[in-house]
GROMACS .gro file of C-alpha atoms in nm:
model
  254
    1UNK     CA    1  -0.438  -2.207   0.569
    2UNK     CA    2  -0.251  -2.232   0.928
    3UNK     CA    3  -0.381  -2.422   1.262
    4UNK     CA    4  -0.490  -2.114   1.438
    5UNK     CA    5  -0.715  -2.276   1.757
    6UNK     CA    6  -1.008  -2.097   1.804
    7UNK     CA    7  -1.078  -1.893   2.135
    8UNK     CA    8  -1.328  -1.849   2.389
    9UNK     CA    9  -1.590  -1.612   2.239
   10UNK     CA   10  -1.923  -1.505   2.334
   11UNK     CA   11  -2.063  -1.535   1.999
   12UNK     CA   12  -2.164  -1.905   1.839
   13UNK     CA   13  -1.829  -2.089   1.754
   14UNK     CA   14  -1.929  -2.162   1.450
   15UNK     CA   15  -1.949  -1.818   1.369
   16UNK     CA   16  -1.631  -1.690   1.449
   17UNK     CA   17  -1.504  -1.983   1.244
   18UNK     CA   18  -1.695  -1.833   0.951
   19UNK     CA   19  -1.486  -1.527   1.001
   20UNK     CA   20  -1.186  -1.704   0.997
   21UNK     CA   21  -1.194  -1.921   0.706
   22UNK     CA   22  -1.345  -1.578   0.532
   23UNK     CA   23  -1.005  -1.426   0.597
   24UNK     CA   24  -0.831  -1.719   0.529
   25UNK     CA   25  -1.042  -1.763   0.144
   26UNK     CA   26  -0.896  -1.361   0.088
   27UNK     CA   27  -0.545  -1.431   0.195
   28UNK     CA   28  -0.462  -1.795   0.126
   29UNK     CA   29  -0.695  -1.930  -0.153
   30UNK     CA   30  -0.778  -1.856  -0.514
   31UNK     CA   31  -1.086  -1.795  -0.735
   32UNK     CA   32  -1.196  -2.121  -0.802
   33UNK     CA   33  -0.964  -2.388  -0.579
   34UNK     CA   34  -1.091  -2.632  -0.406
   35UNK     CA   35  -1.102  -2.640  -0.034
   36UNK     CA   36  -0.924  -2.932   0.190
   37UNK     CA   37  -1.189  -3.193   0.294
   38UNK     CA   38  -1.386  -3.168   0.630
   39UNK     CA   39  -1.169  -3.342   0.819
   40UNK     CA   40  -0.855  -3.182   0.763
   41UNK     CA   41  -1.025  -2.871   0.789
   42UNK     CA   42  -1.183  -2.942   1.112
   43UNK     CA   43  -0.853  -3.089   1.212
   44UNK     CA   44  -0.680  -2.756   1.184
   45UNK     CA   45  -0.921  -2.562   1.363
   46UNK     CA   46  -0.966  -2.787   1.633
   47UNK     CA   47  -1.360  -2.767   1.578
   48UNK     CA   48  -1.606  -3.063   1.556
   49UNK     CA   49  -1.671  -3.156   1.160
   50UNK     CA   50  -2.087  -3.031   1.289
   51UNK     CA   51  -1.954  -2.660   1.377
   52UNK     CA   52  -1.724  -2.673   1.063
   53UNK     CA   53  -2.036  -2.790   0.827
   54UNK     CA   54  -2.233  -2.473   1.002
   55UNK     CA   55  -1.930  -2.204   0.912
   56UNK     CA   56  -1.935  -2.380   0.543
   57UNK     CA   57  -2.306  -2.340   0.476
   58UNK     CA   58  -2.304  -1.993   0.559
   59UNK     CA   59  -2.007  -1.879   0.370
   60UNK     CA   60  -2.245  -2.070   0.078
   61UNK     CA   61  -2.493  -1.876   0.153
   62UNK     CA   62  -2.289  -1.560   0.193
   63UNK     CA   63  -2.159  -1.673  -0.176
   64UNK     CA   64  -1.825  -1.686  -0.106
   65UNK     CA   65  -1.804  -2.081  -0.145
   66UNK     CA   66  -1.967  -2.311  -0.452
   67UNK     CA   67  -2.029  -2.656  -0.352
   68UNK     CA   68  -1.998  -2.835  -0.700
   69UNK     CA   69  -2.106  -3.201  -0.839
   70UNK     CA   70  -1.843  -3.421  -0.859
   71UNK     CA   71  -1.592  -3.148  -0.761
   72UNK     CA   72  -1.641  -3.090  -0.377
   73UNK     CA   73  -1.633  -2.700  -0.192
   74UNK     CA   74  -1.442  -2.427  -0.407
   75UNK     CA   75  -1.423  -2.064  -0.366
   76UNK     CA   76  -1.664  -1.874  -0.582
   77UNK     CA   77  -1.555  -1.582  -0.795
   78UNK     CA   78  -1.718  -1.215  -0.720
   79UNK     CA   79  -2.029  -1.147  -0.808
   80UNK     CA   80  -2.084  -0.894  -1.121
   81UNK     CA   81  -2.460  -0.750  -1.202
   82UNK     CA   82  -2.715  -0.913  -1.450
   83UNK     CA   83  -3.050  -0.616  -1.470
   84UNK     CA   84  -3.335  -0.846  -1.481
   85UNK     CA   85  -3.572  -0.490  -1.649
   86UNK     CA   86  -3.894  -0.494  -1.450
   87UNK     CA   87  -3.921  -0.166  -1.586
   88UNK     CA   88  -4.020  -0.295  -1.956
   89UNK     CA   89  -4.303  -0.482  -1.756
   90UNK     CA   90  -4.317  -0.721  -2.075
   91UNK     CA   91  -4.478  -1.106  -2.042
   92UNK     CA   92  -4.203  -1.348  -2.072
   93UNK     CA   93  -4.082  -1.428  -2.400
   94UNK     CA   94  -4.062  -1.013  -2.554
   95UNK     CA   95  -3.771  -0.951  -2.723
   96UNK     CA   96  -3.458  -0.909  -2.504
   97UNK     CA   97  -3.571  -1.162  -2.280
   98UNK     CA   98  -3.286  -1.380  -2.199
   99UNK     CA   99  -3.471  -1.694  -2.061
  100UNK     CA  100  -3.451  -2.012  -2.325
  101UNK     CA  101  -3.729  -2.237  -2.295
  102UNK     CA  102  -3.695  -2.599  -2.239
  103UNK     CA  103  -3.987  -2.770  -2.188
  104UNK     CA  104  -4.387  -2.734  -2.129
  105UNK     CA  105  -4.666  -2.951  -2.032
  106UNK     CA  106  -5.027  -2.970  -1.852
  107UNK     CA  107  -5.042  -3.007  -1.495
  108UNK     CA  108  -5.202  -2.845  -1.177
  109UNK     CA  109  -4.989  -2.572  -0.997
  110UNK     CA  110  -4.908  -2.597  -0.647
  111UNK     CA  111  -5.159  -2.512  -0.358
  112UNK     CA  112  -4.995  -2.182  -0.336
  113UNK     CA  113  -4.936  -2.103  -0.693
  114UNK     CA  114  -5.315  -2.222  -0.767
  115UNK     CA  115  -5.389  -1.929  -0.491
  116UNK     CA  116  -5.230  -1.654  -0.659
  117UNK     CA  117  -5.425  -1.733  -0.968
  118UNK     CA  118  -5.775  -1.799  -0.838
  119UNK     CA  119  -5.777  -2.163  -1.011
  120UNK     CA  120  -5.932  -2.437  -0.857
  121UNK     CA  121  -5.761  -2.735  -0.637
  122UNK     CA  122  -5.674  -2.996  -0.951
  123UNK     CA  123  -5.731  -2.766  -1.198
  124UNK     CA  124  -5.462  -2.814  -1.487
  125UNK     CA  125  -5.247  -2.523  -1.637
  126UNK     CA  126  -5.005  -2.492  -1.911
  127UNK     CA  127  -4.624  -2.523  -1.730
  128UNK     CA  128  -4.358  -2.342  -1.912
  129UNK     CA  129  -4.044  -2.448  -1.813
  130UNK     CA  130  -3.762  -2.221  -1.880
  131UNK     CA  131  -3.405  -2.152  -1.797
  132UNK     CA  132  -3.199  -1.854  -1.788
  133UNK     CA  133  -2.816  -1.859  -1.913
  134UNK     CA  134  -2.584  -1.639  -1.878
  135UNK     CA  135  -2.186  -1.640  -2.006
  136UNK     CA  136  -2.265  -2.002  -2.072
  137UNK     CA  137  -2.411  -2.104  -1.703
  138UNK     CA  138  -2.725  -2.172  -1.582
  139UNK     CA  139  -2.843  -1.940  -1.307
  140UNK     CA  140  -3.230  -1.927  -1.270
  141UNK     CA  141  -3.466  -2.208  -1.364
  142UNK     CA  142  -3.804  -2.080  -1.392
  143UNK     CA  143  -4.169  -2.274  -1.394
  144UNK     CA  144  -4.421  -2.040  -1.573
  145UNK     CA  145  -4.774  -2.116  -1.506
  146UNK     CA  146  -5.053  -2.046  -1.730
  147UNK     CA  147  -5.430  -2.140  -1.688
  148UNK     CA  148  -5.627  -2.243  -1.998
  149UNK     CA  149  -5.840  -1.997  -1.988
  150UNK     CA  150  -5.595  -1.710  -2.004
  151UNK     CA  151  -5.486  -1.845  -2.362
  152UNK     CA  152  -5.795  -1.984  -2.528
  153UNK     CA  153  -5.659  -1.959  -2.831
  154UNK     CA  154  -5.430  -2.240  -2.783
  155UNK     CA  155  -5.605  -2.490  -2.801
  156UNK     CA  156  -5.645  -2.447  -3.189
  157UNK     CA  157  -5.250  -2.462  -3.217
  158UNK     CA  158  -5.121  -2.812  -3.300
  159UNK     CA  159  -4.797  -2.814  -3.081
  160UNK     CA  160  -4.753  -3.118  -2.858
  161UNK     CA  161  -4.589  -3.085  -2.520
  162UNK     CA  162  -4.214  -2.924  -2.535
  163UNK     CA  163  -4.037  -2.653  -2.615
  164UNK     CA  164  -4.225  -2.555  -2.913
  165UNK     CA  165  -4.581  -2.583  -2.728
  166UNK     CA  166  -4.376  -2.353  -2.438
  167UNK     CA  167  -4.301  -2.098  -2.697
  168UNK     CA  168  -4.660  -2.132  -2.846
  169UNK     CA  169  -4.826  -2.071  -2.494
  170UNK     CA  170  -4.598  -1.757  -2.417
  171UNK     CA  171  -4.682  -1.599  -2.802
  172UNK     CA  172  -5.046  -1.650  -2.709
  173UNK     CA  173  -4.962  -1.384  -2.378
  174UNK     CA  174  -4.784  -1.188  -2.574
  175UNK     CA  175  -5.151  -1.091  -2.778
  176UNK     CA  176  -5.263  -0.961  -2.425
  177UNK     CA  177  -5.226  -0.624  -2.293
  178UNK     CA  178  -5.014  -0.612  -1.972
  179UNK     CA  179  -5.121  -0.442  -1.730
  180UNK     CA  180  -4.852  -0.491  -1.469
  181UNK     CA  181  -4.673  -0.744  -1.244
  182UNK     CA  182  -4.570  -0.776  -0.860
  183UNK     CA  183  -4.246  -0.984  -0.728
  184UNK     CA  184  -4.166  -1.163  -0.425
  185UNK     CA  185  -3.801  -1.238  -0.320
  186UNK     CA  186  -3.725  -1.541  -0.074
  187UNK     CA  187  -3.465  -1.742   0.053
  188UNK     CA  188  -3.529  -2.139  -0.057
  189UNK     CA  189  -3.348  -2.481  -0.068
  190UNK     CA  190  -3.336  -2.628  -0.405
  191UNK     CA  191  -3.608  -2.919  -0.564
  192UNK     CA  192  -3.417  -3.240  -0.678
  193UNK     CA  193  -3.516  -3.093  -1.028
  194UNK     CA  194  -3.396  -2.725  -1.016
  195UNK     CA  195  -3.059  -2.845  -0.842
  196UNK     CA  196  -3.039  -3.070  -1.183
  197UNK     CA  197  -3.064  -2.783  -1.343
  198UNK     CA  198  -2.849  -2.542  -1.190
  199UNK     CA  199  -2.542  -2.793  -1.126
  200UNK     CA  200  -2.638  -2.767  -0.733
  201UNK     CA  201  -2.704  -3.002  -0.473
  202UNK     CA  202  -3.026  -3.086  -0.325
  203UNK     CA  203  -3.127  -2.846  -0.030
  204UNK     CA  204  -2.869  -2.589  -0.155
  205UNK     CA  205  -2.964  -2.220  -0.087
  206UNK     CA  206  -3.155  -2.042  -0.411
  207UNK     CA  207  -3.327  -1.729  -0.460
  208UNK     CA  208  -3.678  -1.808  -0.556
  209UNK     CA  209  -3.884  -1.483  -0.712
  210UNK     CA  210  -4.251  -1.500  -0.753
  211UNK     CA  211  -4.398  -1.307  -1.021
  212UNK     CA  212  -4.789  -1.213  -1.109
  213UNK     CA  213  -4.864  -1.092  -1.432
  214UNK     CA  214  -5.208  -0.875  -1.422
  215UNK     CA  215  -5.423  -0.789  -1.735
  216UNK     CA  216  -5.773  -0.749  -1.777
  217UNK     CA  217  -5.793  -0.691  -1.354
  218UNK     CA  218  -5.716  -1.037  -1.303
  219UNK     CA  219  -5.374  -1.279  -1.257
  220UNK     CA  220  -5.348  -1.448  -1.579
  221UNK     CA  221  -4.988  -1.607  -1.529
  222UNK     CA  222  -4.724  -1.675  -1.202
  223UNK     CA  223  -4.398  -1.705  -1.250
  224UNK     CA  224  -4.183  -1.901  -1.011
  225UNK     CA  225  -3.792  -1.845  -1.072
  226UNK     CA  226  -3.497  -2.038  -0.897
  227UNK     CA  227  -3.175  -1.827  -0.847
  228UNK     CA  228  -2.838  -2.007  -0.787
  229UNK     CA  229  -2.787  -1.838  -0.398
  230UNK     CA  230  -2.422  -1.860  -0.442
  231UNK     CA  231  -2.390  -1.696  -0.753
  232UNK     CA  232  -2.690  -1.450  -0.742
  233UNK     CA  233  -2.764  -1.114  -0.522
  234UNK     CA  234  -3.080  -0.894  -0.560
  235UNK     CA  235  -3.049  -0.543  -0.571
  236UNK     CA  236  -3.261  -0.258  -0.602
  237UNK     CA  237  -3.224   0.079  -0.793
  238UNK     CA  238  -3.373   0.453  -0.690
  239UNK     CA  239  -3.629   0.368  -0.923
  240UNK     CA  240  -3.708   0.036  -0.702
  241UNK     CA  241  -3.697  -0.144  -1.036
  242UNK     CA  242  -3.481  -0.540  -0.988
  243UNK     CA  243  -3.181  -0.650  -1.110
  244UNK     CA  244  -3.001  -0.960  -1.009
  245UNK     CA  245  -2.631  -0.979  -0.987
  246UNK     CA  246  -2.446  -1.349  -1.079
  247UNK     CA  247  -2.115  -1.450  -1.050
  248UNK     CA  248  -1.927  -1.421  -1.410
  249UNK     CA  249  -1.699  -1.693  -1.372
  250UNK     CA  250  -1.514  -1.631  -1.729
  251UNK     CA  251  -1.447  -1.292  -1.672
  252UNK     CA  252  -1.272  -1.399  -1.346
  253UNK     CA  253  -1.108  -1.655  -1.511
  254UNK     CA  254  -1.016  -1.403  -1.788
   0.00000   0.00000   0.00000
């Protein structure tokens, strides 16, 4: 990467200096290297370490750069598509779905989440916590929420809280007819426990996608998935249907 100094231009500095380290990841750096630290970087460019921090988030966000425990700022790989198949409109857990579950338990939902399914303030739910893997890297960490009363059944199932009470709560949906779902798509900072997770950093940009599953005219589950930002894109078909695209980091590596 040269010195170039950057000029007098009428847009934000910081974002011409996103344009210029863009060029400069296409020309002068490699899939998967690891940028110069902020010093040196701001160095060359004769910009303040703030202005360079700016240019860095957004190329993040723009998924160009991976910020990476342990490792420090590297160039991500392209991205390559992953269908999620709203079409199937199937509860979580039908066959073909790629999500592995790691975990469940009893607790009350979020003020928003408890609004989506009519539920009281306090009121517990079943929380299935699952994760979705793909080519051996975690890129969505989903919290499924599940009010007693839309499995009733469950309580007569002896499965204490884990993955094998998650699996028990989504088999107990599955005995439901579906009678459809609606997503939400926003931009969010990660939780302390989804950055975990997703081998992220606190506050780094994530997809979050809101689903409510519908059956007998009521919300009877809301699911609340976390997409890595950086390695995840949204797009949408002529049918409207949703599929997310990830980075494949071993085929690039391939």
């Amino acid at each position: 990467m040269g010195t170039t100094q950057l000029e007098s231009v009428p847009e934000p500095k910081y974002w011409h200096l996103k344009t210029v380290l863009s060029e400069a990841l296409d020309s002068d750096f490699a899939v998967g290297e690891i940028l110069p630290n902020e010093r040196d970087l701001a160095a060359r460019f004769g910009v303040a370490r703030a202005t360079l921090r700016q240019a860095l988030e957004q190329l993040e966000l723009e998924g160009r750069l991976q910020r990476r425990r342990g490792v420090g700022t590297t160039v991500a790989p392209p991205r390559t598509a992953v269908p999620v198949a709203t079409a199937r409109h199937d509860w979580p857990g039908a066959p073909g779905d790629d999500w592995q579950t790691a975990d469940a338990t009893a607790a009350a939902p979020p003020a928003a989440v408890a609004r989506l399914l009519g539920t009281q303030d306090g009121e517990q739910t079943h929380v299935v916590r699952r994760i979705r893997v793909t080519h051996g890297q975690a890129v969505a960490a989903e919290l499924l929420y599940v009010p007693v009363g839309s499995v009733p059944e469950l309580s007569a199932i002896d499965a204490p809280p884990g993955p094998a009470r998650g699996r028990a709560v989504l088999r107990e949906l599955r005995r439901l007819e579906l009678e459809g779902q609606d997503r939400a798509v926003e931009l969010g900072s990660a939780r302390a426990d989804d950055a975990k997770e997703l081998d992220r950093l606190p506050g780094a940009p994530v997809l979050v996608v809101t689903t409510r599953y519908f059956a007998d005219g009521r919300t009877l589950a809301v699911s609340v998935a976390t997409y890595r930002a950086d390695t995840c894109r949204l797009t949408f078909g002529d049918s409207g249907d949703l599929e997310i695209s990830h980075t494949d980091e071993q085929r690039q590596a391939s």
